[in-house]
PDB file of C-alpha atoms in Angstrom:
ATOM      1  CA  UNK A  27      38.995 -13.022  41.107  1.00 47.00           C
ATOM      2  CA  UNK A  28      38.297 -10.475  37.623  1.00 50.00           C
ATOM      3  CA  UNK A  29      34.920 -11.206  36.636  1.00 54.00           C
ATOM      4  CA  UNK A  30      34.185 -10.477  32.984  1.00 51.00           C
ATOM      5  CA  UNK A  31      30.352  -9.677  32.827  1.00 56.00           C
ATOM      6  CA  UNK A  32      28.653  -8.179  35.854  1.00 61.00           C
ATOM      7  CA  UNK A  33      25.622  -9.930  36.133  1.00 66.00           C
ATOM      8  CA  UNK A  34      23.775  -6.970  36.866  1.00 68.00           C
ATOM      9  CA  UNK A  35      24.544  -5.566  33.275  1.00 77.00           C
ATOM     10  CA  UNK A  36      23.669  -8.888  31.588  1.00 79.00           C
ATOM     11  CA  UNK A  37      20.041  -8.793  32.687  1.00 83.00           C
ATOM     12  CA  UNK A  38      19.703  -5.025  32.314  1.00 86.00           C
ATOM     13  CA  UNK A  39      20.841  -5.519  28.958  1.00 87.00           C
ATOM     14  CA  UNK A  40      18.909  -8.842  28.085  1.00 88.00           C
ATOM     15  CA  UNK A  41      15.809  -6.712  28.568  1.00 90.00           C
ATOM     16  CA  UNK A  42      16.487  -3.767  26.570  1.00 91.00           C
ATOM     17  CA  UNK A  43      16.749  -5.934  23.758  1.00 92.00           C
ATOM     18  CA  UNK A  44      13.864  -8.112  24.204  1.00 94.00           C
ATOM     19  CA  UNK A  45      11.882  -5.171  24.801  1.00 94.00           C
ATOM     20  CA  UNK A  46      13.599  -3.608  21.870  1.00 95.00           C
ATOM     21  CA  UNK A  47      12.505  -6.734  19.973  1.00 95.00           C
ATOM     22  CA  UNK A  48       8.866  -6.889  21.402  1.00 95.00           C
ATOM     23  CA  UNK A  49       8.782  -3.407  20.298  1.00 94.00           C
ATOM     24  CA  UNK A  50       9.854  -4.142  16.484  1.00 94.00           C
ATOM     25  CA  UNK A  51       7.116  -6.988  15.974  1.00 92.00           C
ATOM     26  CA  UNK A  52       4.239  -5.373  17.801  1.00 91.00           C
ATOM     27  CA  UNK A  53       4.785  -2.262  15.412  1.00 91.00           C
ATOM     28  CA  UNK A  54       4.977  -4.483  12.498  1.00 88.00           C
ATOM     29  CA  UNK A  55       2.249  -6.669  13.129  1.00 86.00           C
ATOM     30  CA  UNK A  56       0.561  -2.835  13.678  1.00 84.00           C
ATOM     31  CA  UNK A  57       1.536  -1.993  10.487  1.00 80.00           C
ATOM     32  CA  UNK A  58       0.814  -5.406   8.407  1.00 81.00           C
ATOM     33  CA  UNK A  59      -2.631  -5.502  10.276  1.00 76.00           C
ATOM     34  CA  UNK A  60      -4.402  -3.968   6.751  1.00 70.00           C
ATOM     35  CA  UNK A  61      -2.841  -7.258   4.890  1.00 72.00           C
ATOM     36  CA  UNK A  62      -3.611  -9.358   7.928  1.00 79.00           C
ATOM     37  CA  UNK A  63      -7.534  -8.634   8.019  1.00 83.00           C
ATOM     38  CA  UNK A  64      -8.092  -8.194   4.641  1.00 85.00           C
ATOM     39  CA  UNK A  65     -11.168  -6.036   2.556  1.00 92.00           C
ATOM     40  CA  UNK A  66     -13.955  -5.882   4.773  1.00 93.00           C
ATOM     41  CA  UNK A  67     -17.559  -4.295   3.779  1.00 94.00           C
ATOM     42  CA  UNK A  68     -19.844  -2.796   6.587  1.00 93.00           C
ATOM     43  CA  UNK A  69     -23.296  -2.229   5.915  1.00 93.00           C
ATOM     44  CA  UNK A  70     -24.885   0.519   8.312  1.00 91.00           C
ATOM     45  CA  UNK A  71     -28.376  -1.234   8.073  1.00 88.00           C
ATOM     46  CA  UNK A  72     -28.869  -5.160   8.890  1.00 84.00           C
ATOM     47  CA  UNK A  73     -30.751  -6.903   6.206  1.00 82.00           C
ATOM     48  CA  UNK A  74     -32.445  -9.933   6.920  1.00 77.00           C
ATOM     49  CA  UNK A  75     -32.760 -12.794   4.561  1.00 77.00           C
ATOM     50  CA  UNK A  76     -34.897 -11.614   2.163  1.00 86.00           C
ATOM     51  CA  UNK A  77     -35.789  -7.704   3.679  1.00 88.00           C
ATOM     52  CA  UNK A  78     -38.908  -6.834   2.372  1.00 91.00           C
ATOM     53  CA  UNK A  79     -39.793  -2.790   1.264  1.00 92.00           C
ATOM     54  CA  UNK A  80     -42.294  -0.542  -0.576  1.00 92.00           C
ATOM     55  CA  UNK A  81     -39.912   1.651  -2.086  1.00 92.00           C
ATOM     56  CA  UNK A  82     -38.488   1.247  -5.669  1.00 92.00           C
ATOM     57  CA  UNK A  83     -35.822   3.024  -4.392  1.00 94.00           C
ATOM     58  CA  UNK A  84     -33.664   2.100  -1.671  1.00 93.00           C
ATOM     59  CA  UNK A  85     -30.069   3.991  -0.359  1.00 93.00           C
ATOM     60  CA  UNK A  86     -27.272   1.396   0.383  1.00 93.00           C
ATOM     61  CA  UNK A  87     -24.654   2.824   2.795  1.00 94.00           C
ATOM     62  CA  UNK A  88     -21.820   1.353   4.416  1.00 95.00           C
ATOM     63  CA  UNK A  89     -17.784   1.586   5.218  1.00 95.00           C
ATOM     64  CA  UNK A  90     -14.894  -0.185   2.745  1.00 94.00           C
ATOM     65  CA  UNK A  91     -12.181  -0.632   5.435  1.00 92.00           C
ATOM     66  CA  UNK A  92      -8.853  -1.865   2.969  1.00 90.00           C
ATOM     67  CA  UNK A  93     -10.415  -1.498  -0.227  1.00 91.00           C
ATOM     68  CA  UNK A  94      -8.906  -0.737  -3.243  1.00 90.00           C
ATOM     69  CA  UNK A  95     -11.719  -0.807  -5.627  1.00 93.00           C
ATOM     70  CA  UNK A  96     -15.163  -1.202  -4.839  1.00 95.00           C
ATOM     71  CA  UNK A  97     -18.642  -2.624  -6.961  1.00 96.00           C
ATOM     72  CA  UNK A  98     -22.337  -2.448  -6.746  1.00 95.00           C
ATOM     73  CA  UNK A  99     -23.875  -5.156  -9.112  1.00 94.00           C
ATOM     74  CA  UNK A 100     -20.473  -4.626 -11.213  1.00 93.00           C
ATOM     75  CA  UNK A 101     -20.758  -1.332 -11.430  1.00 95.00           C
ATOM     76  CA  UNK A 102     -17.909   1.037  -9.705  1.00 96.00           C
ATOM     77  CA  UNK A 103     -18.363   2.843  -6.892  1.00 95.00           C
ATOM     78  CA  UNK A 104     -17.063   6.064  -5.041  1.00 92.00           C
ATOM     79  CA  UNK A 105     -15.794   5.828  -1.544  1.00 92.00           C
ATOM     80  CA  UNK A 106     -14.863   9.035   0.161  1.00 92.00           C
ATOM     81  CA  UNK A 107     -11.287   8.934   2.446  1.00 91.00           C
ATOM     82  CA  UNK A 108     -12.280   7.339   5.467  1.00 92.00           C
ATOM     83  CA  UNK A 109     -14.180   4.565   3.398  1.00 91.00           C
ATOM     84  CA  UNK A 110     -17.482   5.787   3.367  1.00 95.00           C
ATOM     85  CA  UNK A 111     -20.186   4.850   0.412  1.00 95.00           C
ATOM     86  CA  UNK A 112     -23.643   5.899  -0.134  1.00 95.00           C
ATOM     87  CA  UNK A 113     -25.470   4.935  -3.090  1.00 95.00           C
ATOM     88  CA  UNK A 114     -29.173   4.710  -4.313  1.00 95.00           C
ATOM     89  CA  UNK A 115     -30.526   1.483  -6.191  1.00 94.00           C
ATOM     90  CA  UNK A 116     -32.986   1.437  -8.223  1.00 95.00           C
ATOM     91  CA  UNK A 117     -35.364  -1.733  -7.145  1.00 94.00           C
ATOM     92  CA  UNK A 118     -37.363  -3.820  -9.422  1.00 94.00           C
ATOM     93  CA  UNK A 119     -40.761  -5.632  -8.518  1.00 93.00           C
ATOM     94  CA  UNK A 120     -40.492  -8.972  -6.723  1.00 93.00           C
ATOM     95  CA  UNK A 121     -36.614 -10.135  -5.404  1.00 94.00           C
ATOM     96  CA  UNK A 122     -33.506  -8.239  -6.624  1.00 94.00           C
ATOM     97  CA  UNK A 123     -30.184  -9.463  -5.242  1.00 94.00           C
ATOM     98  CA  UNK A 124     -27.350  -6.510  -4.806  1.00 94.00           C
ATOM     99  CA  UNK A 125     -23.933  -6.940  -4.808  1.00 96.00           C
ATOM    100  CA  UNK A 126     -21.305  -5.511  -3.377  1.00 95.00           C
ATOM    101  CA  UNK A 127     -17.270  -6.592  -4.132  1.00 96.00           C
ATOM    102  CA  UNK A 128     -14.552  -5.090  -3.026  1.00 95.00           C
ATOM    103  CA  UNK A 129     -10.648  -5.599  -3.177  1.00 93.00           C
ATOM    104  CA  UNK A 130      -7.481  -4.665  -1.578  1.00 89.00           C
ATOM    105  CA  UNK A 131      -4.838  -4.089  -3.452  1.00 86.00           C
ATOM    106  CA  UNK A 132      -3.245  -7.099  -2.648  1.00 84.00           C
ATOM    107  CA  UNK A 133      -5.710  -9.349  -4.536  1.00 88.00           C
ATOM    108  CA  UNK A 134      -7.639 -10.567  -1.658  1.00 90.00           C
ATOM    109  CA  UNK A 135     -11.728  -9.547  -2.105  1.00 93.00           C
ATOM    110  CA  UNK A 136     -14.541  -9.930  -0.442  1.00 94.00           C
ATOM    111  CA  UNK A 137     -18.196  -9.862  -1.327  1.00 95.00           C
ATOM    112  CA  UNK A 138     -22.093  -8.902   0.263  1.00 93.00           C
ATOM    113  CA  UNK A 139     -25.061  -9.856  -1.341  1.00 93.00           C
ATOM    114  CA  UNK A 140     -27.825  -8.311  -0.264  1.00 93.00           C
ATOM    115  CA  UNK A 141     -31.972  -9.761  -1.108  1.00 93.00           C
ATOM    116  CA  UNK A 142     -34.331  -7.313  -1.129  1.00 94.00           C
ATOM    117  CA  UNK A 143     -38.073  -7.998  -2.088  1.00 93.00           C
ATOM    118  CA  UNK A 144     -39.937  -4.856  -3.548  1.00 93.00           C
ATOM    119  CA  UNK A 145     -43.681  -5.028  -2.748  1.00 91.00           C
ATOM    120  CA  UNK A 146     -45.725  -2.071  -4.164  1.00 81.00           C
TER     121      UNK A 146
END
């Protein structure tokens, strides 16, 4: 009796490709993971809800992970290559609200407003 596949081969060569094919959408859900997720704005200090200071100026710093463009209170901002910011804001007495937007360069954006009370 000829046999025509060995079935041996078959399953050696079943898994190559669906290892193959694991392979392909693990690296492109890698590599669409930026479009997935989206802008996202870290702050490096936690503001509560309002954060009260005695400072007219205060030093806003953070990370802009998939950001195209960036804005404090409308105003652009610099972020260095690895998404860095650091920027001072001038505070006035009583509650100022800061804003930060940013946007990917897909169109999605996202936004962090910030309430900070300025007591002298």
């Amino acid at each position: 009796m000829v046999r025509l596949y060995d079935d041996g081969k078959v399953i050696i060569k079943t898994i190559i490709v669906l290892v193959f094919v694991l392979f392909i959408a693990g690296y492109g859900f890698y590599q669409s993971k930026n479009l997935i997720y989206g802008p996202r704005i870290t702050l490096n200090e936690n503001f509560g809800t309002p954060t009260v200071v005695n400072d007219d100026i205060m030093t806003l710093s953070g990370t802009a992970k998939n950001i195209a463009s960036i804005t404090l209170d409308d105003r652009p901002i610099s972020i260095d290559e690895s998404g860095v910011f650091n920027e001072k804001v001038l505070l006035f007495h009583g509650l100022n609200v800061i804003k930060l937007f940013g946007k990917d360069k897909f169109g999605a954006s996202t936004e962090k407003k910030i309430e900070v009370i300025y007591k002298i």
